[in-house]
mmCIF file of C-alpha atoms in Angstrom:
data_model
loop_
_atom_site.group_PDB
_atom_site.id
_atom_site.type_symbol
_atom_site.label_atom_id
_atom_site.label_comp_id
_atom_site.label_asym_id
_atom_site.label_seq_id
_atom_site.Cartn_x
_atom_site.Cartn_y
_atom_site.Cartn_z
ATOM 1 C CA UNK M 1 -23.139 12.956 -1.964
ATOM 2 C CA UNK M 2 -22.068 10.934 1.001
ATOM 3 C CA UNK M 3 -20.619 7.576 0.167
ATOM 4 C CA UNK M 4 -20.493 4.836 2.925
ATOM 5 C CA UNK M 5 -18.498 1.728 3.462
ATOM 6 C CA UNK M 6 -20.531 -1.481 4.080
ATOM 7 C CA UNK M 7 -19.875 -0.877 7.800
ATOM 8 C CA UNK M 8 -21.530 2.510 7.651
ATOM 9 C CA UNK M 9 -18.442 4.533 7.970
ATOM 10 C CA UNK M 10 -18.215 7.507 5.607
ATOM 11 C CA UNK M 11 -15.909 7.153 2.549
ATOM 12 C CA UNK M 12 -13.445 9.987 2.043
ATOM 13 C CA UNK M 13 -11.046 10.642 -0.788
ATOM 14 C CA UNK M 14 -7.498 11.170 0.111
ATOM 15 C CA UNK M 15 -7.351 14.935 0.550
ATOM 16 C CA UNK M 16 -5.250 16.958 -1.810
ATOM 17 C CA UNK M 17 -2.041 18.059 -0.067
ATOM 18 C CA UNK M 18 -3.072 21.121 1.984
ATOM 19 C CA UNK M 19 -1.330 24.272 2.700
ATOM 20 C CA UNK M 20 0.700 24.432 6.018
ATOM 21 C CA UNK M 21 -0.864 27.686 6.983
ATOM 22 C CA UNK M 22 -4.314 26.230 6.889
ATOM 23 C CA UNK M 23 -3.372 23.447 9.376
ATOM 24 C CA UNK M 24 -4.653 25.115 12.394
ATOM 25 C CA UNK M 25 -6.329 23.422 15.355
ATOM 26 C CA UNK M 26 -9.844 24.617 15.807
ATOM 27 C CA UNK M 27 -13.209 23.097 16.512
ATOM 28 C CA UNK M 28 -13.661 22.202 12.930
ATOM 29 C CA UNK M 29 -11.255 19.333 13.522
ATOM 30 C CA UNK M 30 -13.891 17.767 15.661
ATOM 31 C CA UNK M 31 -15.835 17.002 12.555
ATOM 32 C CA UNK M 32 -12.829 15.224 11.063
ATOM 33 C CA UNK M 33 -12.627 11.449 11.088
ATOM 34 C CA UNK M 34 -9.377 9.832 12.429
ATOM 35 C CA UNK M 35 -8.594 8.901 8.796
ATOM 36 C CA UNK M 36 -8.715 12.568 7.831
ATOM 37 C CA UNK M 37 -6.501 13.523 10.675
ATOM 38 C CA UNK M 38 -3.936 10.839 9.837
ATOM 39 C CA UNK M 39 -3.988 11.740 6.113
ATOM 40 C CA UNK M 40 -3.436 15.393 7.018
ATOM 41 C CA UNK M 41 -0.547 14.401 9.222
ATOM 42 C CA UNK M 42 0.997 12.158 6.611
ATOM 43 C CA UNK M 43 0.753 15.069 4.131
ATOM 44 C CA UNK M 44 2.797 17.101 6.619
ATOM 45 C CA UNK M 45 5.392 14.382 7.181
ATOM 46 C CA UNK M 46 5.680 13.961 3.304
ATOM 47 C CA UNK M 47 6.043 17.584 2.521
ATOM 48 C CA UNK M 48 8.630 18.045 5.137
ATOM 49 C CA UNK M 49 10.553 14.865 4.125
ATOM 50 C CA UNK M 50 10.055 13.280 7.512
ATOM 51 C CA UNK M 51 8.352 10.100 6.431
ATOM 52 C CA UNK M 52 6.664 8.577 3.306
ATOM 53 C CA UNK M 53 3.446 7.029 4.626
ATOM 54 C CA UNK M 54 0.269 6.624 2.526
ATOM 55 C CA UNK M 55 -3.151 5.156 3.026
ATOM 56 C CA UNK M 56 -3.761 2.269 0.627
ATOM 57 C CA UNK M 57 -6.676 2.656 -1.797
ATOM 58 C CA UNK M 58 -9.908 0.999 -0.785
ATOM 59 C CA UNK M 59 -9.959 -2.446 -2.414
ATOM 60 C CA UNK M 60 -12.685 -2.893 -4.985
ATOM 61 C CA UNK M 61 -13.977 -5.853 -6.835
ATOM 62 C CA UNK M 62 -14.680 -4.693 -10.310
ATOM 63 C CA UNK M 63 -17.495 -6.500 -12.217
ATOM 64 C CA UNK M 64 -18.253 -4.441 -15.208
ATOM 65 C CA UNK M 65 -16.595 -1.489 -17.081
ATOM 66 C CA UNK M 66 -17.708 0.651 -20.034
ATOM 67 C CA UNK M 67 -15.205 1.966 -22.618
ATOM 68 C CA UNK M 68 -16.902 4.950 -24.182
ATOM 69 C CA UNK M 69 -15.177 6.426 -27.180
ATOM 70 C CA UNK M 70 -13.209 9.682 -26.425
ATOM 71 C CA UNK M 71 -13.774 9.528 -22.697
ATOM 72 C CA UNK M 72 -12.489 7.734 -19.572
ATOM 73 C CA UNK M 73 -13.299 4.026 -18.845
ATOM 74 C CA UNK M 74 -16.355 4.056 -16.590
ATOM 75 C CA UNK M 75 -16.827 1.360 -13.836
ATOM 76 C CA UNK M 76 -20.446 0.446 -13.940
ATOM 77 C CA UNK M 77 -20.540 -2.261 -11.242
ATOM 78 C CA UNK M 78 -18.163 -2.973 -8.426
ATOM 79 C CA UNK M 79 -18.197 -3.951 -4.759
ATOM 80 C CA UNK M 80 -16.185 -3.083 -1.701
ATOM 81 C CA UNK M 81 -13.785 -5.856 -0.601
ATOM 82 C CA UNK M 82 -12.301 -6.511 2.854
ATOM 83 C CA UNK M 83 -8.802 -5.341 3.018
ATOM 84 C CA UNK M 84 -6.180 -8.128 3.522
ATOM 85 C CA UNK M 85 -3.676 -5.815 5.086
ATOM 86 C CA UNK M 86 -3.664 -2.745 7.268
ATOM 87 C CA UNK M 87 -4.666 0.571 5.750
ATOM 88 C CA UNK M 88 -1.366 2.562 6.118
ATOM 89 C CA UNK M 89 2.202 1.747 5.454
ATOM 90 C CA UNK M 90 5.438 3.355 4.511
ATOM 91 C CA UNK M 91 8.995 4.264 5.314
ATOM 92 C CA UNK M 92 10.422 6.445 8.134
ATOM 93 C CA UNK M 93 14.232 6.713 8.599
ATOM 94 C CA UNK M 94 14.788 3.385 7.000
ATOM 95 C CA UNK M 95 12.139 1.726 9.228
ATOM 96 C CA UNK M 96 9.152 -0.111 7.732
ATOM 97 C CA UNK M 97 6.009 1.450 9.256
ATOM 98 C CA UNK M 98 2.627 -0.386 9.246
ATOM 99 C CA UNK M 99 -0.522 0.509 11.039
ATOM 100 C CA UNK M 100 -4.342 0.730 11.126
ATOM 101 C CA UNK M 101 -6.419 3.434 12.513
ATOM 102 C CA UNK M 102 -9.604 2.850 14.405
ATOM 103 C CA UNK M 103 -12.037 5.038 16.366
ATOM 104 C CA UNK M 104 -14.536 3.895 18.924
ATOM 105 C CA UNK M 105 -17.478 5.582 20.612
ATOM 106 C CA UNK M 106 -16.836 3.322 23.698
ATOM 107 C CA UNK M 107 -15.634 5.123 26.743
ATOM 108 C CA UNK M 108 -14.024 2.512 28.761
ATOM 109 C CA UNK M 109 -12.696 -0.033 26.283
ATOM 110 C CA UNK M 110 -11.757 -0.720 22.666
ATOM 111 C CA UNK M 111 -13.693 -3.555 21.016
ATOM 112 C CA UNK M 112 -11.626 -6.032 19.201
ATOM 113 C CA UNK M 113 -14.246 -6.568 16.554
ATOM 114 C CA UNK M 114 -12.925 -3.350 14.954
ATOM 115 C CA UNK M 115 -10.205 -5.396 13.510
ATOM 116 C CA UNK M 116 -10.485 -8.173 10.806
ATOM 117 C CA UNK M 117 -8.626 -11.374 11.305
ATOM 118 C CA UNK M 118 -6.615 -10.707 8.126
ATOM 119 C CA UNK M 119 -5.383 -7.417 9.465
ATOM 120 C CA UNK M 120 -4.122 -9.018 12.601
ATOM 121 C CA UNK M 121 -2.395 -11.759 10.679
ATOM 122 C CA UNK M 122 -0.855 -9.110 8.502
ATOM 123 C CA UNK M 123 0.568 -7.393 11.556
ATOM 124 C CA UNK M 124 1.896 -10.621 12.923
ATOM 125 C CA UNK M 125 3.657 -11.237 9.558
ATOM 126 C CA UNK M 126 5.128 -7.728 9.533
ATOM 127 C CA UNK M 127 6.406 -8.028 13.065
ATOM 128 C CA UNK M 128 8.324 -11.202 11.980
ATOM 129 C CA UNK M 129 9.988 -9.084 9.333
ATOM 130 C CA UNK M 130 11.046 -6.534 11.891
ATOM 131 C CA UNK M 131 8.470 -3.917 10.800
ATOM 132 C CA UNK M 132 7.181 -1.372 13.168
ATOM 133 C CA UNK M 133 3.580 -2.193 13.611
ATOM 134 C CA UNK M 134 0.875 -0.606 15.706
ATOM 135 C CA UNK M 135 -2.717 0.599 15.891
ATOM 136 C CA UNK M 136 -3.765 4.190 16.254
ATOM 137 C CA UNK M 137 -6.889 4.205 18.483
ATOM 138 C CA UNK M 138 -9.160 7.176 19.117
ATOM 139 C CA UNK M 139 -11.847 7.454 21.703
ATOM 140 C CA UNK M 140 -14.155 9.877 19.992
ATOM 141 C CA UNK M 141 -15.869 10.607 23.333
ATOM 142 C CA UNK M 142 -13.112 12.682 24.765
ATOM 143 C CA UNK M 143 -10.935 12.937 21.508
ATOM 144 C CA UNK M 144 -8.031 11.023 23.006
ATOM 145 C CA UNK M 145 -5.741 9.189 20.745
ATOM 146 C CA UNK M 146 -3.133 6.462 21.473
ATOM 147 C CA UNK M 147 -0.595 4.452 19.624
ATOM 148 C CA UNK M 148 -0.794 0.829 20.675
ATOM 149 C CA UNK M 149 1.946 -1.679 19.772
ATOM 150 C CA UNK M 150 0.670 -4.442 17.524
ATOM 151 C CA UNK M 151 2.153 -6.965 19.979
ATOM 152 C CA UNK M 152 -0.282 -5.761 22.678
ATOM 153 C CA UNK M 153 -3.176 -5.890 20.244
ATOM 154 C CA UNK M 154 -2.222 -9.383 19.229
ATOM 155 C CA UNK M 155 -1.966 -10.567 22.752
ATOM 156 C CA UNK M 156 -5.615 -9.470 23.480
ATOM 157 C CA UNK M 157 -6.751 -10.825 20.070
ATOM 158 C CA UNK M 158 -5.293 -14.257 20.724
ATOM 159 C CA UNK M 159 -6.759 -14.384 24.206
ATOM 160 C CA UNK M 160 -10.333 -14.087 22.824
ATOM 161 C CA UNK M 161 -9.954 -17.548 21.325
ATOM 162 C CA UNK M 162 -9.615 -19.053 24.767
ATOM 163 C CA UNK M 163 -12.421 -17.208 26.485
ATOM 164 C CA UNK M 164 -10.628 -13.859 27.001
ATOM 165 C CA UNK M 165 -12.491 -10.603 26.824
ATOM 166 C CA UNK M 166 -13.543 -9.202 23.389
ATOM 167 C CA UNK M 167 -12.089 -5.757 24.092
ATOM 168 C CA UNK M 168 -8.947 -3.987 25.352
ATOM 169 C CA UNK M 169 -9.714 -2.037 28.542
ATOM 170 C CA UNK M 170 -9.010 1.633 28.147
ATOM 171 C CA UNK M 171 -6.820 1.490 31.240
ATOM 172 C CA UNK M 172 -4.565 -1.022 29.519
ATOM 173 C CA UNK M 173 -4.371 1.279 26.482
ATOM 174 C CA UNK M 174 -3.432 4.207 28.751
ATOM 175 C CA UNK M 175 -0.789 2.248 30.490
ATOM 176 C CA UNK M 176 0.863 0.344 27.584
ATOM 177 C CA UNK M 177 0.069 2.676 24.677
ATOM 178 C CA UNK M 178 1.493 6.084 23.820
ATOM 179 C CA UNK M 179 -0.825 9.107 24.126
ATOM 180 C CA UNK M 180 -0.806 11.402 21.008
ATOM 181 C CA UNK M 181 -1.742 14.970 21.695
ATOM 182 C CA UNK M 182 -3.177 17.166 18.831
ATOM 183 C CA UNK M 183 -0.849 19.848 17.604
ATOM 184 C CA UNK M 184 -0.837 22.428 14.774
ATOM 185 C CA UNK M 185 1.647 20.578 12.563
ATOM 186 C CA UNK M 186 1.396 17.693 12.235
ATOM 187 C CA UNK M 187 -2.098 17.468 13.499
ATOM 188 C CA UNK M 188 -1.471 14.047 15.039
ATOM 189 C CA UNK M 189 2.282 13.646 15.693
ATOM 190 C CA UNK M 190 2.118 9.872 15.934
ATOM 191 C CA UNK M 191 5.714 9.461 14.784
ATOM 192 C CA UNK M 192 6.889 10.691 18.141
ATOM 193 C CA UNK M 193 5.401 7.453 19.495
ATOM 194 C CA UNK M 194 7.228 5.496 16.839
ATOM 195 C CA UNK M 195 10.504 7.118 18.039
ATOM 196 C CA UNK M 196 9.750 5.707 21.526
ATOM 197 C CA UNK M 197 8.946 2.360 20.110
ATOM 198 C CA UNK M 198 12.277 2.294 18.265
ATOM 199 C CA UNK M 199 14.164 3.109 21.287
ATOM 200 C CA UNK V 1 -15.395 -10.772 -18.928
ATOM 201 C CA UNK V 2 -12.086 -9.034 -19.681
ATOM 202 C CA UNK V 3 -11.607 -5.840 -17.829
ATOM 203 C CA UNK V 4 -9.067 -3.296 -19.050
ATOM 204 C CA UNK V 5 -7.274 -0.325 -17.585
ATOM 205 C CA UNK V 6 -7.483 2.932 -19.487
ATOM 206 C CA UNK V 7 -4.000 2.149 -20.928
ATOM 207 C CA UNK V 8 -5.403 -1.017 -22.412
ATOM 208 C CA UNK V 9 -3.690 -3.441 -20.082
ATOM 209 C CA UNK V 10 -5.795 -6.273 -18.751
ATOM 210 C CA UNK V 11 -7.086 -5.969 -15.222
ATOM 211 C CA UNK V 12 -6.445 -8.954 -12.906
ATOM 212 C CA UNK V 13 -7.506 -9.669 -9.434
ATOM 213 C CA UNK V 14 -4.931 -10.490 -6.943
ATOM 214 C CA UNK V 15 -4.774 -14.299 -7.270
ATOM 215 C CA UNK V 16 -5.790 -16.445 -4.319
ATOM 216 C CA UNK V 17 -2.626 -17.843 -2.672
ATOM 217 C CA UNK V 18 -1.852 -20.841 -4.803
ATOM 218 C CA UNK V 19 -0.547 -24.174 -3.768
ATOM 219 C CA UNK V 20 3.245 -24.643 -3.980
ATOM 220 C CA UNK V 21 2.999 -27.870 -5.826
ATOM 221 C CA UNK V 22 1.295 -26.118 -8.766
ATOM 222 C CA UNK V 23 4.005 -23.494 -9.055
ATOM 223 C CA UNK V 24 5.835 -25.243 -11.934
ATOM 224 C CA UNK V 25 7.516 -23.509 -14.879
ATOM 225 C CA UNK V 26 5.807 -24.360 -18.070
ATOM 226 C CA UNK V 27 4.815 -22.641 -21.224
ATOM 227 C CA UNK V 28 1.558 -21.445 -19.618
ATOM 228 C CA UNK V 29 3.777 -18.850 -17.719
ATOM 229 C CA UNK V 30 4.136 -17.231 -21.053
ATOM 230 C CA UNK V 31 0.522 -16.080 -20.884
ATOM 231 C CA UNK V 32 0.990 -14.439 -17.551
ATOM 232 C CA UNK V 33 1.556 -10.822 -17.165
ATOM 233 C CA UNK V 34 4.500 -9.528 -15.130
ATOM 234 C CA UNK V 35 2.058 -8.579 -12.428
ATOM 235 C CA UNK V 36 0.792 -12.142 -12.208
ATOM 236 C CA UNK V 37 4.267 -13.428 -11.857
ATOM 237 C CA UNK V 38 5.147 -10.962 -9.138
ATOM 238 C CA UNK V 39 1.985 -11.604 -7.265
ATOM 239 C CA UNK V 40 2.721 -15.304 -7.362
ATOM 240 C CA UNK V 41 6.248 -14.751 -6.138
ATOM 241 C CA UNK V 42 4.916 -12.452 -3.349
ATOM 242 C CA UNK V 43 2.537 -15.281 -2.298
ATOM 243 C CA UNK V 44 5.568 -17.635 -2.050
ATOM 244 C CA UNK V 45 7.534 -15.079 -0.016
ATOM 245 C CA UNK V 46 4.588 -14.497 2.313
ATOM 246 C CA UNK V 47 3.728 -18.221 2.891
ATOM 247 C CA UNK V 48 7.402 -18.918 3.679
ATOM 248 C CA UNK V 49 7.776 -15.935 5.999
ATOM 249 C CA UNK V 50 10.543 -14.555 3.796
ATOM 250 C CA UNK V 51 8.932 -11.078 3.138
ATOM 251 C CA UNK V 52 5.516 -9.313 3.389
ATOM 252 C CA UNK V 53 5.038 -7.504 0.078
ATOM 253 C CA UNK V 54 1.666 -6.726 -1.491
ATOM 254 C CA UNK V 55 0.333 -5.032 -4.460
ATOM 255 C CA UNK V 56 -1.675 -1.956 -3.557
ATOM 256 C CA UNK V 57 -5.316 -1.916 -4.697
ATOM 257 C CA UNK V 58 -6.030 -0.027 -7.846
ATOM 258 C CA UNK V 59 -7.057 3.496 -6.926
ATOM 259 C CA UNK V 60 -10.614 4.291 -7.843
ATOM 260 C CA UNK V 61 -12.645 7.448 -7.793
ATOM 261 C CA UNK V 62 -16.097 6.561 -6.596
ATOM 262 C CA UNK V 63 -19.054 8.711 -7.864
ATOM 263 C CA UNK V 64 -22.108 6.783 -7.021
ATOM 264 C CA UNK V 65 -23.157 3.913 -4.737
ATOM 265 C CA UNK V 66 -26.297 1.949 -4.199
ATOM 266 C CA UNK V 67 -27.274 0.604 -0.756
ATOM 267 C CA UNK V 68 -29.825 -2.050 -1.575
ATOM 268 C CA UNK V 69 -31.491 -3.613 1.479
ATOM 269 C CA UNK V 70 -30.170 -7.015 2.487
ATOM 270 C CA UNK V 71 -27.323 -7.008 0.095
ATOM 271 C CA UNK V 72 -23.849 -5.502 -0.385
ATOM 272 C CA UNK V 73 -23.325 -1.824 -1.210
ATOM 273 C CA UNK V 74 -22.902 -1.682 -5.017
ATOM 274 C CA UNK V 75 -20.721 0.959 -6.688
ATOM 275 C CA UNK V 76 -22.631 2.162 -9.729
ATOM 276 C CA UNK V 77 -20.170 4.804 -11.186
ATOM 277 C CA UNK V 78 -16.442 5.097 -10.610
ATOM 278 C CA UNK V 79 -13.357 5.822 -12.566
ATOM 279 C CA UNK V 80 -9.769 4.704 -12.566
ATOM 280 C CA UNK V 81 -7.243 7.154 -10.989
ATOM 281 C CA UNK V 82 -3.590 7.459 -11.589
ATOM 282 C CA UNK V 83 -1.596 6.000 -8.737
ATOM 283 C CA UNK V 84 0.314 8.518 -6.702
ATOM 284 C CA UNK V 85 2.763 5.851 -5.541
ATOM 285 C CA UNK V 86 4.341 2.701 -6.825
ATOM 286 C CA UNK V 87 2.286 -0.519 -7.006
ATOM 287 C CA UNK V 88 4.141 -2.704 -4.580
ATOM 288 C CA UNK V 89 5.641 -2.257 -1.109
ATOM 289 C CA UNK V 90 6.320 -4.097 1.995
ATOM 290 C CA UNK V 91 8.974 -5.236 4.432
ATOM 291 C CA UNK V 92 11.889 -7.811 4.054
ATOM 292 C CA UNK V 93 14.286 -8.400 7.020
ATOM 293 C CA UNK V 94 13.527 -4.935 8.416
ATOM 294 C CA UNK V 95 14.010 -3.245 5.069
ATOM 295 C CA UNK V 96 11.329 -1.131 3.487
ATOM 296 C CA UNK V 97 10.882 -2.430 -0.087
ATOM 297 C CA UNK V 98 9.119 -0.337 -2.756
ATOM 298 C CA UNK V 99 8.942 -0.915 -6.427
ATOM 299 C CA UNK V 100 7.005 -0.844 -9.632
ATOM 300 C CA UNK V 101 6.773 -3.525 -12.303
ATOM 301 C CA UNK V 102 6.593 -2.647 -16.002
ATOM 302 C CA UNK V 103 6.844 -4.715 -19.209
ATOM 303 C CA UNK V 104 7.788 -3.547 -22.598
ATOM 304 C CA UNK V 105 7.468 -4.924 -26.105
ATOM 305 C CA UNK V 106 10.504 -2.931 -27.148
ATOM 306 C CA UNK V 107 13.639 -4.975 -27.734
ATOM 307 C CA UNK V 108 16.456 -2.507 -27.376
ATOM 308 C CA UNK V 109 15.293 0.005 -24.821
ATOM 309 C CA UNK V 110 12.781 0.615 -22.016
ATOM 310 C CA UNK V 111 10.547 3.682 -22.735
ATOM 311 C CA UNK V 112 10.407 5.995 -19.783
ATOM 312 C CA UNK V 113 6.802 6.927 -20.659
ATOM 313 C CA UNK V 114 5.954 3.765 -18.795
ATOM 314 C CA UNK V 115 6.376 5.600 -15.636
ATOM 315 C CA UNK V 116 4.222 8.587 -14.314
ATOM 316 C CA UNK V 117 5.815 11.539 -12.812
ATOM 317 C CA UNK V 118 4.238 10.861 -9.478
ATOM 318 C CA UNK V 119 5.704 7.317 -9.302
ATOM 319 C CA UNK V 120 9.169 8.659 -9.929
ATOM 320 C CA UNK V 121 8.704 11.421 -7.264
ATOM 321 C CA UNK V 122 7.517 8.775 -4.837
ATOM 322 C CA UNK V 123 10.741 6.712 -5.437
ATOM 323 C CA UNK V 124 12.812 9.881 -4.856
ATOM 324 C CA UNK V 125 10.985 10.427 -1.526
ATOM 325 C CA UNK V 126 11.443 6.744 -0.420
ATOM 326 C CA UNK V 127 15.142 6.764 -1.271
ATOM 327 C CA UNK V 128 15.503 9.800 1.027
ATOM 328 C CA UNK V 129 13.973 7.714 3.800
ATOM 329 C CA UNK V 130 16.481 4.903 3.234
ATOM 330 C CA UNK V 131 13.935 2.615 1.501
ATOM 331 C CA UNK V 132 15.040 -0.020 -1.038
ATOM 332 C CA UNK V 133 13.449 1.222 -4.249
ATOM 333 C CA UNK V 134 13.642 -0.212 -7.660
ATOM 334 C CA UNK V 135 11.838 -1.222 -10.881
ATOM 335 C CA UNK V 136 11.260 -4.686 -12.135
ATOM 336 C CA UNK V 137 11.468 -4.485 -15.940
ATOM 337 C CA UNK V 138 10.483 -7.246 -18.321
ATOM 338 C CA UNK V 139 11.290 -7.437 -22.010
ATOM 339 C CA UNK V 140 8.467 -9.571 -23.155
ATOM 340 C CA UNK V 141 10.193 -10.262 -26.449
ATOM 341 C CA UNK V 142 12.611 -12.732 -24.939
ATOM 342 C CA UNK V 143 10.972 -12.952 -21.467
ATOM 343 C CA UNK V 144 13.992 -11.415 -19.735
ATOM 344 C CA UNK V 145 13.552 -9.635 -16.427
ATOM 345 C CA UNK V 146 15.677 -7.170 -14.571
ATOM 346 C CA UNK V 147 15.704 -5.381 -11.240
ATOM 347 C CA UNK V 148 16.923 -1.774 -11.773
ATOM 348 C CA UNK V 149 17.802 0.529 -8.961
ATOM 349 C CA UNK V 150 15.475 3.555 -8.603
ATOM 350 C CA UNK V 151 18.531 5.793 -8.694
ATOM 351 C CA UNK V 152 19.457 4.660 -12.272
ATOM 352 C CA UNK V 153 15.798 5.152 -13.385
ATOM 353 C CA UNK V 154 15.792 8.650 -11.776
ATOM 354 C CA UNK V 155 19.063 9.544 -13.504
ATOM 355 C CA UNK V 156 17.532 8.786 -16.901
ATOM 356 C CA UNK V 157 14.200 10.372 -15.934
ATOM 357 C CA UNK V 158 15.834 13.663 -15.018
ATOM 358 C CA UNK V 159 18.017 13.759 -18.101
ATOM 359 C CA UNK V 160 14.812 13.746 -20.325
ATOM 360 C CA UNK V 161 14.164 17.274 -19.091
ATOM 361 C CA UNK V 162 17.425 18.576 -20.470
ATOM 362 C CA UNK V 163 17.107 17.030 -23.877
ATOM 363 C CA UNK V 164 18.228 13.454 -22.866
ATOM 364 C CA UNK V 165 16.796 10.293 -24.510
ATOM 365 C CA UNK V 166 13.298 9.176 -23.655
ATOM 366 C CA UNK V 167 14.267 5.536 -22.888
ATOM 367 C CA UNK V 168 16.958 3.552 -21.098
ATOM 368 C CA UNK V 169 18.988 1.444 -23.531
ATOM 369 C CA UNK V 170 18.813 -2.263 -22.803
ATOM 370 C CA UNK V 171 22.573 -2.369 -22.657
ATOM 371 C CA UNK V 172 22.482 -0.075 -19.657
ATOM 372 C CA UNK V 173 19.716 -2.136 -17.958
ATOM 373 C CA UNK V 174 21.837 -5.247 -18.655
ATOM 374 C CA UNK V 175 24.967 -3.635 -17.269
ATOM 375 C CA UNK V 176 23.641 -1.830 -14.231
ATOM 376 C CA UNK V 177 20.593 -3.939 -13.466
ATOM 377 C CA UNK V 178 20.282 -7.318 -11.921
ATOM 378 C CA UNK V 179 18.953 -10.142 -14.101
ATOM 379 C CA UNK V 180 16.202 -12.334 -12.620
ATOM 380 C CA UNK V 181 15.888 -15.835 -13.859
ATOM 381 C CA UNK V 182 12.605 -17.725 -13.691
ATOM 382 C CA UNK V 183 12.593 -20.580 -11.161
ATOM 383 C CA UNK V 184 9.993 -22.898 -9.722
ATOM 384 C CA UNK V 185 9.628 -21.258 -6.370
ATOM 385 C CA UNK V 186 9.482 -18.367 -6.215
ATOM 386 C CA UNK V 187 8.677 -17.823 -9.919
ATOM 387 C CA UNK V 188 10.574 -14.565 -9.997
ATOM 388 C CA UNK V 189 13.215 -14.592 -7.248
ATOM 389 C CA UNK V 190 13.663 -10.729 -7.130
ATOM 390 C CA UNK V 191 14.645 -10.649 -3.550
ATOM 391 C CA UNK V 192 17.977 -12.159 -4.523
ATOM 392 C CA UNK V 193 18.645 -8.835 -6.380
ATOM 393 C CA UNK V 194 17.595 -6.951 -3.255
ATOM 394 C CA UNK V 195 20.148 -8.892 -1.268
ATOM 395 C CA UNK V 196 22.846 -7.663 -3.702
ATOM 396 C CA UNK V 197 21.469 -4.026 -3.372
ATOM 397 C CA UNK V 198 21.652 -4.239 0.335
ATOM 398 C CA UNK V 199 25.230 -5.456 0.258
#
């Protein structure tokens, strides 16, 4: 069955770590969500000892649980909660990595409403601790993907409050972000953008 | 109602960030789990911009969800999953911090069965990426708490496979670990041990 988040996005389990030889680029990738693509890339980075980056579990508010004899505890009632942090974090060459991944059907800009206030606050806090923070943004229209520094995102986020626009123009993302081109392995080599950010 | 994990431990929600003035040491702390104590300490570190460290949400396998009209999506059937990583991670002064917290009723040793294989593997992976990895171990008997380097834990873990003991003697934890003494704020100042590990 298809499970959906309250925002309508489809819920996917973390994929089991897949076999390298199956990680080929083909049109079937076009059916993958950005989350799938990043999980797949993280599996590659993990298997090859390049980085340890995981998606955090979806936060759930548990209301009621059954404890049947001789079988696993069963959650009978629970609700999705809003995440208070970004979805992904981990470690790469001693650097703390922290990011969120968002896709948009918009063609010319990225709407800031894709982020929650708590997520942006979390990025601000991580930056103060010298973490490497960013967003991975995908324009599904033409399958282009960019890494955008958290500092750029925060600048636009804060400007909203004083009458600024509610989105980041694609032209800004192209100019200030780092384009990520699909490859075979990893599917989305976003750590190459991190290397540039560290330099 | 009281909600329990499959292992019988009580399930607690992440506490709302509490007021500094209420963080006093008193006998009521004796009713807190180690998880409560660490969450409280992390809230203090976060509020005071010392570190950004969060507990990861409990991983859940969702089986069935209801989407009632005009109200929140309701999870009708789900199960607890084993975590594939440690429970806590974050960033402190540019360092990647990663740890798990375990308490034991044993008095003279810490049983290794408190850890899952995946958690130990995760620590191994993080160490290779130059993360700061450790376990916070509490002997509930006399309320003593220690930070133990992941490398020490891994040494004992690996020895099990070749006939070694299934626990770490308390004497070893006292000698090679860092004792953490309860304070007012933060309740468990475990980052002071991290400072020593970084030195």
